[in-house]
Amino acid sequence: MAPGGSACKEVESYPAVADYAIATTKPESNSMTTKSSFGFVGKHGIQSNNGVYELLECPVCKNLMYPPIHQCPNGHTLCLNCKNRVHNCCPSCRYDLGNIRCLALERFAESLELPCKYHSLGCHEILPYYSKLKHEQHCRFHPYNCPYAGSDCSITGDIPTLIAHLKDDHKVDMHDGCTFNHRYVKLNPHEVENATWMLTVFKCFGKQFCLHFEAFQIGMAPVYMAFLRFMGDDSEAKKFSYCLEVGANCRKLTWQGIPRSIRDSHRKVRDSQDGLVIQRNLALYFSGGDRQELKLRVSGRIWKEA
């Protein structure tokens, strides 16, 4: 038993996160540098054969550890999140963890420079260890989430992968062209407070755009909203503009804006009301008839800014 340590109950082990395949590169040697650089083999971009990966990996969640890194009296380390999850009991030796920081490992990690874990997808950044996580959260090579609304789809990938996935798995309609004219129909619209219509994807200027149409509430007011998302990063999305229009009976409602990147979830865009918002009563007025059925025609155009 370690000094001051006490045995504690068994703890649950947690599954490892998915591996990332990283391309192999031979590191350059430089006797003048004070940073340690490692090759691109293995999980998180660290070579497993030099022991660095094993040192920095939390034994519980299998993620890389960042300060504060904790250790038990026997020297077993783990991250802060897992320290709370295991109820202050070391998962390796079952002794009380206490509040011991592993300052040596934290300083060692500070000396490292590592590749982005999306190196195999095209990112060639070499980053200080403590900058790596933030970079990867915003890396332009980070895989995109599936843009399909109305389901908790967990598929991620690059744009060609997602296009094939939307077409084959979600049966999404694919169209070519920069103008569109869509009709949205719903029986008994007064009984529907939240609804998502089938996503439509348009290809123009060599890029893909997702047209969304949803019913939801703003406060107590039922509304419909149409908006466009760009299948790519925000920097590319800003090169385009679009307009949407609905109308009938000599009246017209229009919207013009910049498509949002699919890096922003459809719910985030919807909740920000960044699109054509139509009050239900007005939508039913545009639908004509006895206002018991939604028959709303949304037309639009996409263009590239000069």
PDB file of C-alpha atoms in Angstrom:
ATOM      1  CA  MET A   1       0.000   0.000   0.000  1.00  0.00           C
ATOM      2  CA  ALA A   2       1.299   3.464  -0.890  1.00  0.00           C
ATOM      3  CA  PRO A   3       1.926   5.909   1.930  1.00  0.00           C
ATOM      4  CA  GLY A   4      -1.302   7.538   2.913  1.00  0.00           C
ATOM      5  CA  GLY A   5      -3.224   5.419   0.428  1.00  0.00           C
ATOM      6  CA  SER A   6      -6.311   3.377   1.095  1.00  0.00           C
ATOM      7  CA  ALA A   7      -8.016   0.700  -0.948  1.00  0.00           C
ATOM      8  CA  CYS A   8     -11.295   1.531  -2.623  1.00  0.00           C
ATOM      9  CA  LYS A   9     -14.008  -0.226  -4.569  1.00  0.00           C
ATOM     10  CA  GLU A  10     -13.824  -1.475  -8.148  1.00  0.00           C
ATOM     11  CA  VAL A  11     -14.588   1.112 -10.803  1.00  0.00           C
ATOM     12  CA  GLU A  12     -16.152   0.756 -14.226  1.00  0.00           C
ATOM     13  CA  SER A  13     -13.839   0.897 -17.227  1.00  0.00           C
ATOM     14  CA  TYR A  14     -14.806   3.060 -20.172  1.00  0.00           C
ATOM     15  CA  PRO A  15     -14.468   2.349 -23.900  1.00  0.00           C
ATOM     16  CA  ALA A  16     -11.709   3.896 -25.966  1.00  0.00           C
ATOM     17  CA  VAL A  17     -12.362   6.558 -28.544  1.00  0.00           C
ATOM     18  CA  ALA A  18     -12.018   5.750 -32.227  1.00  0.00           C
ATOM     19  CA  ASP A  19      -8.557   5.611 -33.764  1.00  0.00           C
ATOM     20  CA  TYR A  20      -7.484   8.008 -36.482  1.00  0.00           C
ATOM     21  CA  ALA A  21      -5.270   6.808 -39.280  1.00  0.00           C
ATOM     22  CA  ILE A  22      -2.345   9.215 -39.688  1.00  0.00           C
ATOM     23  CA  ALA A  23       0.122   9.143 -42.568  1.00  0.00           C
ATOM     24  CA  THR A  24       3.712   8.215 -41.794  1.00  0.00           C
ATOM     25  CA  THR A  25       6.416  10.877 -42.014  1.00  0.00           C
ATOM     26  CA  LYS A  26      10.008  10.691 -40.883  1.00  0.00           C
ATOM     27  CA  PRO A  27      10.712  13.500 -38.412  1.00  0.00           C
ATOM     28  CA  GLU A  28      13.516  15.899 -39.149  1.00  0.00           C
ATOM     29  CA  SER A  29      16.330  16.046 -36.629  1.00  0.00           C
ATOM     30  CA  ASN A  30      17.564  19.421 -35.447  1.00  0.00           C
ATOM     31  CA  SER A  31      20.061  19.625 -32.646  1.00  0.00           C
ATOM     32  CA  MET A  32      19.234  23.295 -32.044  1.00  0.00           C
ATOM     33  CA  THR A  33      15.519  22.877 -31.411  1.00  0.00           C
ATOM     34  CA  THR A  34      14.138  22.729 -27.882  1.00  0.00           C
ATOM     35  CA  LYS A  35      10.869  21.128 -28.926  1.00  0.00           C
ATOM     36  CA  SER A  36      10.343  17.402 -29.401  1.00  0.00           C
ATOM     37  CA  SER A  37       8.692  16.380 -32.673  1.00  0.00           C
ATOM     38  CA  PHE A  38       7.306  12.924 -33.346  1.00  0.00           C
ATOM     39  CA  GLY A  39       6.207  11.024 -36.419  1.00  0.00           C
ATOM     40  CA  PHE A  40       2.639  10.615 -37.590  1.00  0.00           C
ATOM     41  CA  VAL A  41       2.018   6.985 -36.748  1.00  0.00           C
ATOM     42  CA  GLY A  42      -0.777   5.832 -34.458  1.00  0.00           C
ATOM     43  CA  LYS A  43      -3.655   7.348 -32.553  1.00  0.00           C
ATOM     44  CA  HIS A  44      -3.673  11.131 -32.020  1.00  0.00           C
ATOM     45  CA  GLY A  45      -0.630  11.493 -34.321  1.00  0.00           C
ATOM     46  CA  ILE A  46       1.907  10.123 -31.808  1.00  0.00           C
ATOM     47  CA  GLN A  47       4.259   7.206 -32.410  1.00  0.00           C
ATOM     48  CA  SER A  48       3.322   4.396 -30.071  1.00  0.00           C
ATOM     49  CA  ASN A  49       6.778   2.788 -30.154  1.00  0.00           C
ATOM     50  CA  ASN A  50       8.443   5.680 -28.290  1.00  0.00           C
ATOM     51  CA  GLY A  51       6.127   5.486 -25.283  1.00  0.00           C
ATOM     52  CA  VAL A  52       4.880   9.075 -25.593  1.00  0.00           C
ATOM     53  CA  TYR A  53       1.402   7.941 -26.505  1.00  0.00           C
ATOM     54  CA  GLU A  54       1.205   5.666 -23.473  1.00  0.00           C
ATOM     55  CA  LEU A  55       2.416   8.466 -21.199  1.00  0.00           C
ATOM     56  CA  LEU A  56      -0.131  11.029 -22.384  1.00  0.00           C
ATOM     57  CA  GLU A  57      -3.151   8.786 -22.851  1.00  0.00           C
ATOM     58  CA  CYS A  58      -5.676   8.711 -20.036  1.00  0.00           C
ATOM     59  CA  PRO A  59      -6.117   5.033 -19.035  1.00  0.00           C
ATOM     60  CA  VAL A  60      -9.873   5.493 -18.555  1.00  0.00           C
ATOM     61  CA  CYS A  61     -11.201   7.495 -21.534  1.00  0.00           C
ATOM     62  CA  LYS A  62      -8.181   6.850 -23.816  1.00  0.00           C
ATOM     63  CA  ASN A  63      -8.028  10.528 -24.796  1.00  0.00           C
ATOM     64  CA  LEU A  64      -4.887  12.646 -24.577  1.00  0.00           C
ATOM     65  CA  MET A  65      -4.531  14.395 -21.228  1.00  0.00           C
ATOM     66  CA  TYR A  66      -4.327  18.154 -20.689  1.00  0.00           C
ATOM     67  CA  PRO A  67      -3.681  20.106 -17.472  1.00  0.00           C
ATOM     68  CA  PRO A  68      -4.554  19.517 -14.787  1.00  0.00           C
ATOM     69  CA  ILE A  69      -3.166  15.970 -15.084  1.00  0.00           C
ATOM     70  CA  HIS A  70      -3.663  14.037 -11.845  1.00  0.00           C
ATOM     71  CA  GLN A  71      -1.796  11.091 -10.393  1.00  0.00           C
ATOM     72  CA  CYS A  72      -2.232   8.696  -7.499  1.00  0.00           C
ATOM     73  CA  PRO A  73       0.482   8.153  -4.822  1.00  0.00           C
ATOM     74  CA  ASN A  74       1.801   5.259  -6.951  1.00  0.00           C
ATOM     75  CA  GLY A  75       2.284   7.520  -9.978  1.00  0.00           C
ATOM     76  CA  HIS A  76      -0.649   6.382 -12.143  1.00  0.00           C
ATOM     77  CA  THR A  77      -2.040   9.310 -14.123  1.00  0.00           C
ATOM     78  CA  LEU A  78      -5.473  10.230 -15.469  1.00  0.00           C
ATOM     79  CA  CYS A  79      -7.322  13.299 -16.733  1.00  0.00           C
ATOM     80  CA  LEU A  80      -9.495  15.612 -14.656  1.00  0.00           C
ATOM     81  CA  ASN A  81     -12.801  14.442 -16.165  1.00  0.00           C
ATOM     82  CA  CYS A  82     -12.035  10.820 -15.406  1.00  0.00           C
ATOM     83  CA  LYS A  83     -10.801  11.632 -11.907  1.00  0.00           C
ATOM     84  CA  ASN A  84     -14.338  12.785 -11.176  1.00  0.00           C
ATOM     85  CA  ARG A  85     -15.875   9.808 -12.971  1.00  0.00           C
ATOM     86  CA  VAL A  86     -13.951   7.218 -10.942  1.00  0.00           C
ATOM     87  CA  HIS A  87     -14.897   8.915  -7.656  1.00  0.00           C
ATOM     88  CA  ASN A  88     -11.292   9.742  -6.709  1.00  0.00           C
ATOM     89  CA  CYS A  89     -10.226   6.095  -6.914  1.00  0.00           C
ATOM     90  CA  CYS A  90      -7.221   5.160  -9.066  1.00  0.00           C
ATOM     91  CA  PRO A  91      -8.399   2.770 -11.829  1.00  0.00           C
ATOM     92  CA  SER A  92      -4.956   1.141 -11.971  1.00  0.00           C
ATOM     93  CA  CYS A  93      -4.138   0.351  -8.324  1.00  0.00           C
ATOM     94  CA  ARG A  94      -7.464   1.166  -6.596  1.00  0.00           C
ATOM     95  CA  TYR A  95      -5.937   3.621  -4.091  1.00  0.00           C
ATOM     96  CA  ASP A  96      -7.280   7.067  -3.266  1.00  0.00           C
ATOM     97  CA  LEU A  97      -6.119   9.636  -5.790  1.00  0.00           C
ATOM     98  CA  GLY A  98      -6.086  12.678  -3.541  1.00  0.00           C
ATOM     99  CA  ASN A  99      -5.223  15.937  -5.312  1.00  0.00           C
ATOM    100  CA  ILE A 100      -1.723  15.300  -6.638  1.00  0.00           C
ATOM    101  CA  ARG A 101      -0.796  17.061  -9.886  1.00  0.00           C
ATOM    102  CA  CYS A 102       1.680  15.402 -12.232  1.00  0.00           C
ATOM    103  CA  LEU A 103       3.610  18.574 -13.017  1.00  0.00           C
ATOM    104  CA  ALA A 104       6.493  16.720 -14.660  1.00  0.00           C
ATOM    105  CA  LEU A 105       4.211  15.185 -17.292  1.00  0.00           C
ATOM    106  CA  GLU A 106       2.481  18.517 -17.875  1.00  0.00           C
ATOM    107  CA  ARG A 107       5.845  20.191 -18.511  1.00  0.00           C
ATOM    108  CA  PHE A 108       6.967  17.333 -20.730  1.00  0.00           C
ATOM    109  CA  ALA A 109       3.804  17.666 -22.837  1.00  0.00           C
ATOM    110  CA  GLU A 110       4.506  21.385 -23.176  1.00  0.00           C
ATOM    111  CA  SER A 111       7.785  20.541 -24.941  1.00  0.00           C
ATOM    112  CA  LEU A 112       6.086  18.474 -27.664  1.00  0.00           C
ATOM    113  CA  GLU A 113       5.127  19.434 -31.192  1.00  0.00           C
ATOM    114  CA  LEU A 114       2.681  17.064 -32.879  1.00  0.00           C
ATOM    115  CA  PRO A 115       0.814  16.807 -36.191  1.00  0.00           C
ATOM    116  CA  CYS A 116      -2.907  17.468 -36.450  1.00  0.00           C
ATOM    117  CA  LYS A 117      -4.856  14.211 -36.210  1.00  0.00           C
ATOM    118  CA  TYR A 118      -6.441  15.068 -39.583  1.00  0.00           C
ATOM    119  CA  HIS A 119      -3.072  14.798 -41.314  1.00  0.00           C
ATOM    120  CA  SER A 120      -4.298  11.899 -43.445  1.00  0.00           C
ATOM    121  CA  LEU A 121      -7.156  14.122 -44.665  1.00  0.00           C
ATOM    122  CA  GLY A 122      -4.779  16.847 -45.834  1.00  0.00           C
ATOM    123  CA  CYS A 123      -3.774  18.967 -42.816  1.00  0.00           C
ATOM    124  CA  HIS A 124      -0.002  19.397 -42.537  1.00  0.00           C
ATOM    125  CA  GLU A 125       0.096  21.578 -39.425  1.00  0.00           C
ATOM    126  CA  ILE A 126       2.656  20.713 -36.722  1.00  0.00           C
ATOM    127  CA  LEU A 127       1.430  22.131 -33.429  1.00  0.00           C
ATOM    128  CA  PRO A 128       2.508  22.621 -29.829  1.00  0.00           C
ATOM    129  CA  TYR A 129       0.828  19.967 -27.718  1.00  0.00           C
ATOM    130  CA  TYR A 130      -1.369  22.423 -25.823  1.00  0.00           C
ATOM    131  CA  SER A 131      -2.510  24.121 -29.081  1.00  0.00           C
ATOM    132  CA  LYS A 132      -3.308  20.873 -30.863  1.00  0.00           C
ATOM    133  CA  LEU A 133      -6.791  20.300 -29.418  1.00  0.00           C
ATOM    134  CA  LYS A 134      -8.054  23.810 -30.190  1.00  0.00           C
ATOM    135  CA  HIS A 135      -6.678  23.609 -33.726  1.00  0.00           C
ATOM    136  CA  GLU A 136      -8.374  20.268 -34.368  1.00  0.00           C
ATOM    137  CA  GLN A 137     -11.736  21.634 -33.247  1.00  0.00           C
ATOM    138  CA  HIS A 138     -11.563  24.236 -36.023  1.00  0.00           C
ATOM    139  CA  CYS A 139      -9.362  22.477 -38.555  1.00  0.00           C
ATOM    140  CA  ARG A 140     -10.717  22.880 -42.090  1.00  0.00           C
ATOM    141  CA  PHE A 141      -9.961  19.204 -42.678  1.00  0.00           C
ATOM    142  CA  HIS A 142     -12.168  18.165 -39.752  1.00  0.00           C
ATOM    143  CA  PRO A 143     -14.848  15.776 -41.134  1.00  0.00           C
ATOM    144  CA  TYR A 144     -18.293  17.303 -41.600  1.00  0.00           C
ATOM    145  CA  ASN A 145     -21.395  16.043 -39.819  1.00  0.00           C
ATOM    146  CA  CYS A 146     -24.267  14.747 -41.910  1.00  0.00           C
ATOM    147  CA  PRO A 147     -26.476  17.783 -42.719  1.00  0.00           C
ATOM    148  CA  TYR A 148     -29.699  15.775 -42.820  1.00  0.00           C
ATOM    149  CA  ALA A 149     -32.298  17.286 -40.485  1.00  0.00           C
ATOM    150  CA  GLY A 150     -34.909  15.373 -38.546  1.00  0.00           C
ATOM    151  CA  SER A 151     -32.661  12.508 -37.459  1.00  0.00           C
ATOM    152  CA  ASP A 152     -29.656  12.000 -35.211  1.00  0.00           C
ATOM    153  CA  CYS A 153     -27.421  10.731 -37.987  1.00  0.00           C
ATOM    154  CA  SER A 154     -23.881  10.062 -36.740  1.00  0.00           C
ATOM    155  CA  ILE A 155     -22.208   9.808 -40.146  1.00  0.00           C
ATOM    156  CA  THR A 156     -19.242  12.131 -40.743  1.00  0.00           C
ATOM    157  CA  GLY A 157     -16.954  12.570 -43.714  1.00  0.00           C
ATOM    158  CA  ASP A 158     -15.768  14.846 -46.479  1.00  0.00           C
ATOM    159  CA  ILE A 159     -18.220  16.436 -48.905  1.00  0.00           C
ATOM    160  CA  PRO A 160     -18.160  13.673 -51.596  1.00  0.00           C
ATOM    161  CA  THR A 161     -18.753  11.065 -48.877  1.00  0.00           C
ATOM    162  CA  LEU A 162     -21.712  12.999 -47.466  1.00  0.00           C
ATOM    163  CA  ILE A 163     -23.220  13.585 -50.910  1.00  0.00           C
ATOM    164  CA  ALA A 164     -23.206   9.831 -51.573  1.00  0.00           C
ATOM    165  CA  HIS A 165     -24.562   9.181 -48.068  1.00  0.00           C
ATOM    166  CA  LEU A 166     -27.434  11.676 -48.466  1.00  0.00           C
ATOM    167  CA  LYS A 167     -28.381  10.206 -51.821  1.00  0.00           C
ATOM    168  CA  ASP A 168     -28.097   6.523 -50.928  1.00  0.00           C
ATOM    169  CA  ASP A 169     -29.111   6.416 -47.265  1.00  0.00           C
ATOM    170  CA  HIS A 170     -31.452   9.388 -46.809  1.00  0.00           C
ATOM    171  CA  LYS A 171     -32.857   9.323 -50.377  1.00  0.00           C
ATOM    172  CA  VAL A 172     -32.369  13.084 -50.661  1.00  0.00           C
ATOM    173  CA  ASP A 173     -33.371  14.747 -53.932  1.00  0.00           C
ATOM    174  CA  MET A 174     -30.376  16.053 -55.882  1.00  0.00           C
ATOM    175  CA  HIS A 175     -30.786  18.872 -58.407  1.00  0.00           C
ATOM    176  CA  ASP A 176     -28.487  20.807 -60.728  1.00  0.00           C
ATOM    177  CA  GLY A 177     -28.991  24.512 -61.195  1.00  0.00           C
ATOM    178  CA  CYS A 178     -28.929  27.814 -59.348  1.00  0.00           C
ATOM    179  CA  THR A 179     -32.687  28.491 -59.349  1.00  0.00           C
ATOM    180  CA  PHE A 180     -35.432  26.423 -57.755  1.00  0.00           C
ATOM    181  CA  ASN A 181     -39.157  26.358 -57.155  1.00  0.00           C
ATOM    182  CA  HIS A 182     -40.369  23.995 -54.435  1.00  0.00           C
ATOM    183  CA  ARG A 183     -43.850  23.331 -53.102  1.00  0.00           C
ATOM    184  CA  TYR A 184     -44.355  22.264 -49.500  1.00  0.00           C
ATOM    185  CA  VAL A 185     -47.634  20.577 -48.567  1.00  0.00           C
ATOM    186  CA  LYS A 186     -49.006  19.628 -45.159  1.00  0.00           C
ATOM    187  CA  LEU A 187     -52.492  18.442 -44.176  1.00  0.00           C
ATOM    188  CA  ASN A 188     -53.939  19.770 -40.928  1.00  0.00           C
ATOM    189  CA  PRO A 189     -51.114  22.300 -40.359  1.00  0.00           C
ATOM    190  CA  HIS A 190     -52.808  23.581 -37.170  1.00  0.00           C
ATOM    191  CA  GLU A 191     -52.070  20.223 -35.537  1.00  0.00           C
ATOM    192  CA  VAL A 192     -48.357  20.347 -36.307  1.00  0.00           C
ATOM    193  CA  GLU A 193     -46.085  22.453 -34.103  1.00  0.00           C
ATOM    194  CA  ASN A 194     -42.761  20.925 -35.183  1.00  0.00           C
ATOM    195  CA  ALA A 195     -42.019  19.308 -38.532  1.00  0.00           C
ATOM    196  CA  THR A 196     -39.109  18.902 -40.922  1.00  0.00           C
ATOM    197  CA  TRP A 197     -39.586  18.449 -44.650  1.00  0.00           C
ATOM    198  CA  MET A 198     -37.283  16.389 -46.828  1.00  0.00           C
ATOM    199  CA  LEU A 199     -33.905  18.010 -47.422  1.00  0.00           C
ATOM    200  CA  THR A 200     -33.109  19.056 -51.006  1.00  0.00           C
ATOM    201  CA  VAL A 201     -29.547  19.453 -52.336  1.00  0.00           C
ATOM    202  CA  PHE A 202     -28.645  21.732 -55.230  1.00  0.00           C
ATOM    203  CA  LYS A 203     -25.406  21.695 -57.186  1.00  0.00           C
ATOM    204  CA  CYS A 204     -24.292  24.962 -58.762  1.00  0.00           C
ATOM    205  CA  PHE A 205     -20.938  26.643 -59.334  1.00  0.00           C
ATOM    206  CA  GLY A 206     -19.421  23.223 -58.621  1.00  0.00           C
ATOM    207  CA  LYS A 207     -20.646  23.355 -54.993  1.00  0.00           C
ATOM    208  CA  GLN A 208     -23.557  21.823 -53.071  1.00  0.00           C
ATOM    209  CA  PHE A 209     -26.246  23.694 -51.131  1.00  0.00           C
ATOM    210  CA  CYS A 210     -28.881  22.243 -48.768  1.00  0.00           C
ATOM    211  CA  LEU A 211     -32.400  23.703 -48.764  1.00  0.00           C
ATOM    212  CA  HIS A 212     -34.229  23.245 -45.455  1.00  0.00           C
ATOM    213  CA  PHE A 213     -37.893  23.852 -44.624  1.00  0.00           C
ATOM    214  CA  GLU A 214     -39.206  23.451 -41.082  1.00  0.00           C
ATOM    215  CA  ALA A 215     -42.154  24.199 -38.840  1.00  0.00           C
ATOM    216  CA  PHE A 216     -41.460  25.265 -35.259  1.00  0.00           C
ATOM    217  CA  GLN A 217     -42.435  27.910 -32.709  1.00  0.00           C
ATOM    218  CA  ILE A 218     -40.929  31.247 -31.800  1.00  0.00           C
ATOM    219  CA  GLY A 219     -42.241  31.758 -28.304  1.00  0.00           C
ATOM    220  CA  MET A 220     -45.907  30.821 -28.691  1.00  0.00           C
ATOM    221  CA  ALA A 221     -46.114  31.797 -32.366  1.00  0.00           C
ATOM    222  CA  PRO A 222     -46.101  28.923 -34.903  1.00  0.00           C
ATOM    223  CA  VAL A 223     -43.897  29.683 -37.908  1.00  0.00           C
ATOM    224  CA  TYR A 224     -42.361  28.097 -40.980  1.00  0.00           C
ATOM    225  CA  MET A 225     -38.778  28.751 -42.030  1.00  0.00           C
ATOM    226  CA  ALA A 226     -36.794  28.118 -45.191  1.00  0.00           C
ATOM    227  CA  PHE A 227     -33.016  28.513 -45.285  1.00  0.00           C
ATOM    228  CA  LEU A 228     -29.950  27.409 -47.206  1.00  0.00           C
ATOM    229  CA  ARG A 229     -26.745  25.804 -45.935  1.00  0.00           C
ATOM    230  CA  PHE A 230     -23.486  25.490 -47.829  1.00  0.00           C
ATOM    231  CA  MET A 231     -21.691  22.142 -47.949  1.00  0.00           C
ATOM    232  CA  GLY A 232     -18.252  23.450 -47.064  1.00  0.00           C
ATOM    233  CA  ASP A 233     -16.551  25.841 -44.683  1.00  0.00           C
ATOM    234  CA  ASP A 234     -17.761  29.291 -43.698  1.00  0.00           C
ATOM    235  CA  SER A 235     -14.961  31.032 -45.606  1.00  0.00           C
ATOM    236  CA  GLU A 236     -16.245  29.472 -48.836  1.00  0.00           C
ATOM    237  CA  ALA A 237     -19.913  30.015 -47.967  1.00  0.00           C
ATOM    238  CA  LYS A 238     -19.341  33.776 -47.783  1.00  0.00           C
ATOM    239  CA  LYS A 239     -18.532  33.813 -51.498  1.00  0.00           C
ATOM    240  CA  PHE A 240     -22.205  33.079 -52.264  1.00  0.00           C
ATOM    241  CA  SER A 241     -25.572  34.719 -51.696  1.00  0.00           C
ATOM    242  CA  TYR A 242     -29.135  33.502 -52.114  1.00  0.00           C
ATOM    243  CA  CYS A 243     -32.683  34.780 -52.063  1.00  0.00           C
ATOM    244  CA  LEU A 244     -35.960  33.063 -51.174  1.00  0.00           C
ATOM    245  CA  GLU A 245     -39.486  34.161 -52.037  1.00  0.00           C
ATOM    246  CA  VAL A 246     -43.033  33.127 -51.183  1.00  0.00           C
ATOM    247  CA  GLY A 247     -46.220  34.831 -52.207  1.00  0.00           C
ATOM    248  CA  ALA A 248     -49.740  34.756 -53.588  1.00  0.00           C
ATOM    249  CA  ASN A 249     -52.724  37.035 -54.039  1.00  0.00           C
ATOM    250  CA  CYS A 250     -50.539  39.937 -55.261  1.00  0.00           C
ATOM    251  CA  ARG A 251     -48.415  39.783 -52.105  1.00  0.00           C
ATOM    252  CA  LYS A 252     -44.828  38.648 -51.705  1.00  0.00           C
ATOM    253  CA  LEU A 253     -42.360  37.928 -48.906  1.00  0.00           C
ATOM    254  CA  THR A 254     -38.633  37.780 -49.723  1.00  0.00           C
ATOM    255  CA  TRP A 255     -35.358  37.009 -47.978  1.00  0.00           C
ATOM    256  CA  GLN A 256     -31.767  37.552 -49.043  1.00  0.00           C
ATOM    257  CA  GLY A 257     -28.694  36.368 -47.222  1.00  0.00           C
ATOM    258  CA  ILE A 258     -25.505  34.330 -47.186  1.00  0.00           C
ATOM    259  CA  PRO A 259     -25.787  30.545 -46.835  1.00  0.00           C
ATOM    260  CA  ARG A 260     -24.522  29.166 -43.558  1.00  0.00           C
ATOM    261  CA  SER A 261     -21.877  26.465 -43.528  1.00  0.00           C
ATOM    262  CA  ILE A 262     -22.934  22.950 -42.527  1.00  0.00           C
ATOM    263  CA  ARG A 263     -20.365  23.376 -39.734  1.00  0.00           C
ATOM    264  CA  ASP A 264     -23.357  25.077 -38.080  1.00  0.00           C
ATOM    265  CA  SER A 265     -26.097  22.567 -37.321  1.00  0.00           C
ATOM    266  CA  HIS A 266     -29.493  23.064 -38.926  1.00  0.00           C
ATOM    267  CA  ARG A 267     -30.941  23.640 -35.444  1.00  0.00           C
ATOM    268  CA  LYS A 268     -28.410  26.415 -34.737  1.00  0.00           C
ATOM    269  CA  VAL A 269     -29.297  28.143 -38.005  1.00  0.00           C
ATOM    270  CA  ARG A 270     -33.007  27.682 -37.416  1.00  0.00           C
ATOM    271  CA  ASP A 271     -32.899  29.004 -33.864  1.00  0.00           C
ATOM    272  CA  SER A 272     -30.967  32.069 -35.019  1.00  0.00           C
ATOM    273  CA  GLN A 273     -33.815  32.733 -37.516  1.00  0.00           C
ATOM    274  CA  ASP A 274     -31.213  33.253 -40.256  1.00  0.00           C
ATOM    275  CA  GLY A 275     -33.570  32.595 -43.155  1.00  0.00           C
ATOM    276  CA  LEU A 276     -37.049  33.233 -44.518  1.00  0.00           C
ATOM    277  CA  VAL A 277     -39.439  33.131 -41.537  1.00  0.00           C
ATOM    278  CA  ILE A 278     -43.161  32.965 -42.326  1.00  0.00           C
ATOM    279  CA  GLN A 279     -45.904  33.244 -39.732  1.00  0.00           C
ATOM    280  CA  ARG A 280     -48.340  30.338 -39.978  1.00  0.00           C
ATOM    281  CA  ASN A 281     -51.360  32.544 -40.694  1.00  0.00           C
ATOM    282  CA  LEU A 282     -49.498  34.253 -43.530  1.00  0.00           C
ATOM    283  CA  ALA A 283     -48.289  30.901 -44.898  1.00  0.00           C
ATOM    284  CA  LEU A 284     -51.866  29.613 -44.947  1.00  0.00           C
ATOM    285  CA  TYR A 285     -53.028  32.838 -46.614  1.00  0.00           C
ATOM    286  CA  PHE A 286     -50.426  32.260 -49.334  1.00  0.00           C
ATOM    287  CA  SER A 287     -51.687  28.661 -49.604  1.00  0.00           C
ATOM    288  CA  GLY A 288     -55.175  29.845 -50.631  1.00  0.00           C
ATOM    289  CA  GLY A 289     -58.361  27.815 -50.217  1.00  0.00           C
ATOM    290  CA  ASP A 290     -59.942  27.416 -46.794  1.00  0.00           C
ATOM    291  CA  ARG A 291     -56.570  27.640 -44.979  1.00  0.00           C
ATOM    292  CA  GLN A 292     -56.902  24.061 -43.724  1.00  0.00           C
ATOM    293  CA  GLU A 293     -53.980  22.797 -45.790  1.00  0.00           C
ATOM    294  CA  LEU A 294     -50.479  24.161 -46.281  1.00  0.00           C
ATOM    295  CA  LYS A 295     -49.576  24.527 -49.964  1.00  0.00           C
ATOM    296  CA  LEU A 296     -46.632  26.864 -49.926  1.00  0.00           C
ATOM    297  CA  ARG A 297     -44.431  27.468 -52.959  1.00  0.00           C
ATOM    298  CA  VAL A 298     -40.871  28.609 -52.184  1.00  0.00           C
ATOM    299  CA  SER A 299     -38.731  29.855 -55.050  1.00  0.00           C
ATOM    300  CA  GLY A 300     -35.116  30.918 -54.873  1.00  0.00           C
ATOM    301  CA  ARG A 301     -31.856  31.697 -56.550  1.00  0.00           C
ATOM    302  CA  ILE A 302     -28.175  31.204 -55.678  1.00  0.00           C
ATOM    303  CA  TRP A 303     -25.413  33.383 -57.079  1.00  0.00           C
ATOM    304  CA  LYS A 304     -21.702  33.901 -56.615  1.00  0.00           C
ATOM    305  CA  GLU A 305     -20.488  37.258 -55.433  1.00  0.00           C
ATOM    306  CA  ALA A 306     -18.016  39.046 -57.702  1.00  0.00           C
TER     307      ALA A 306
END
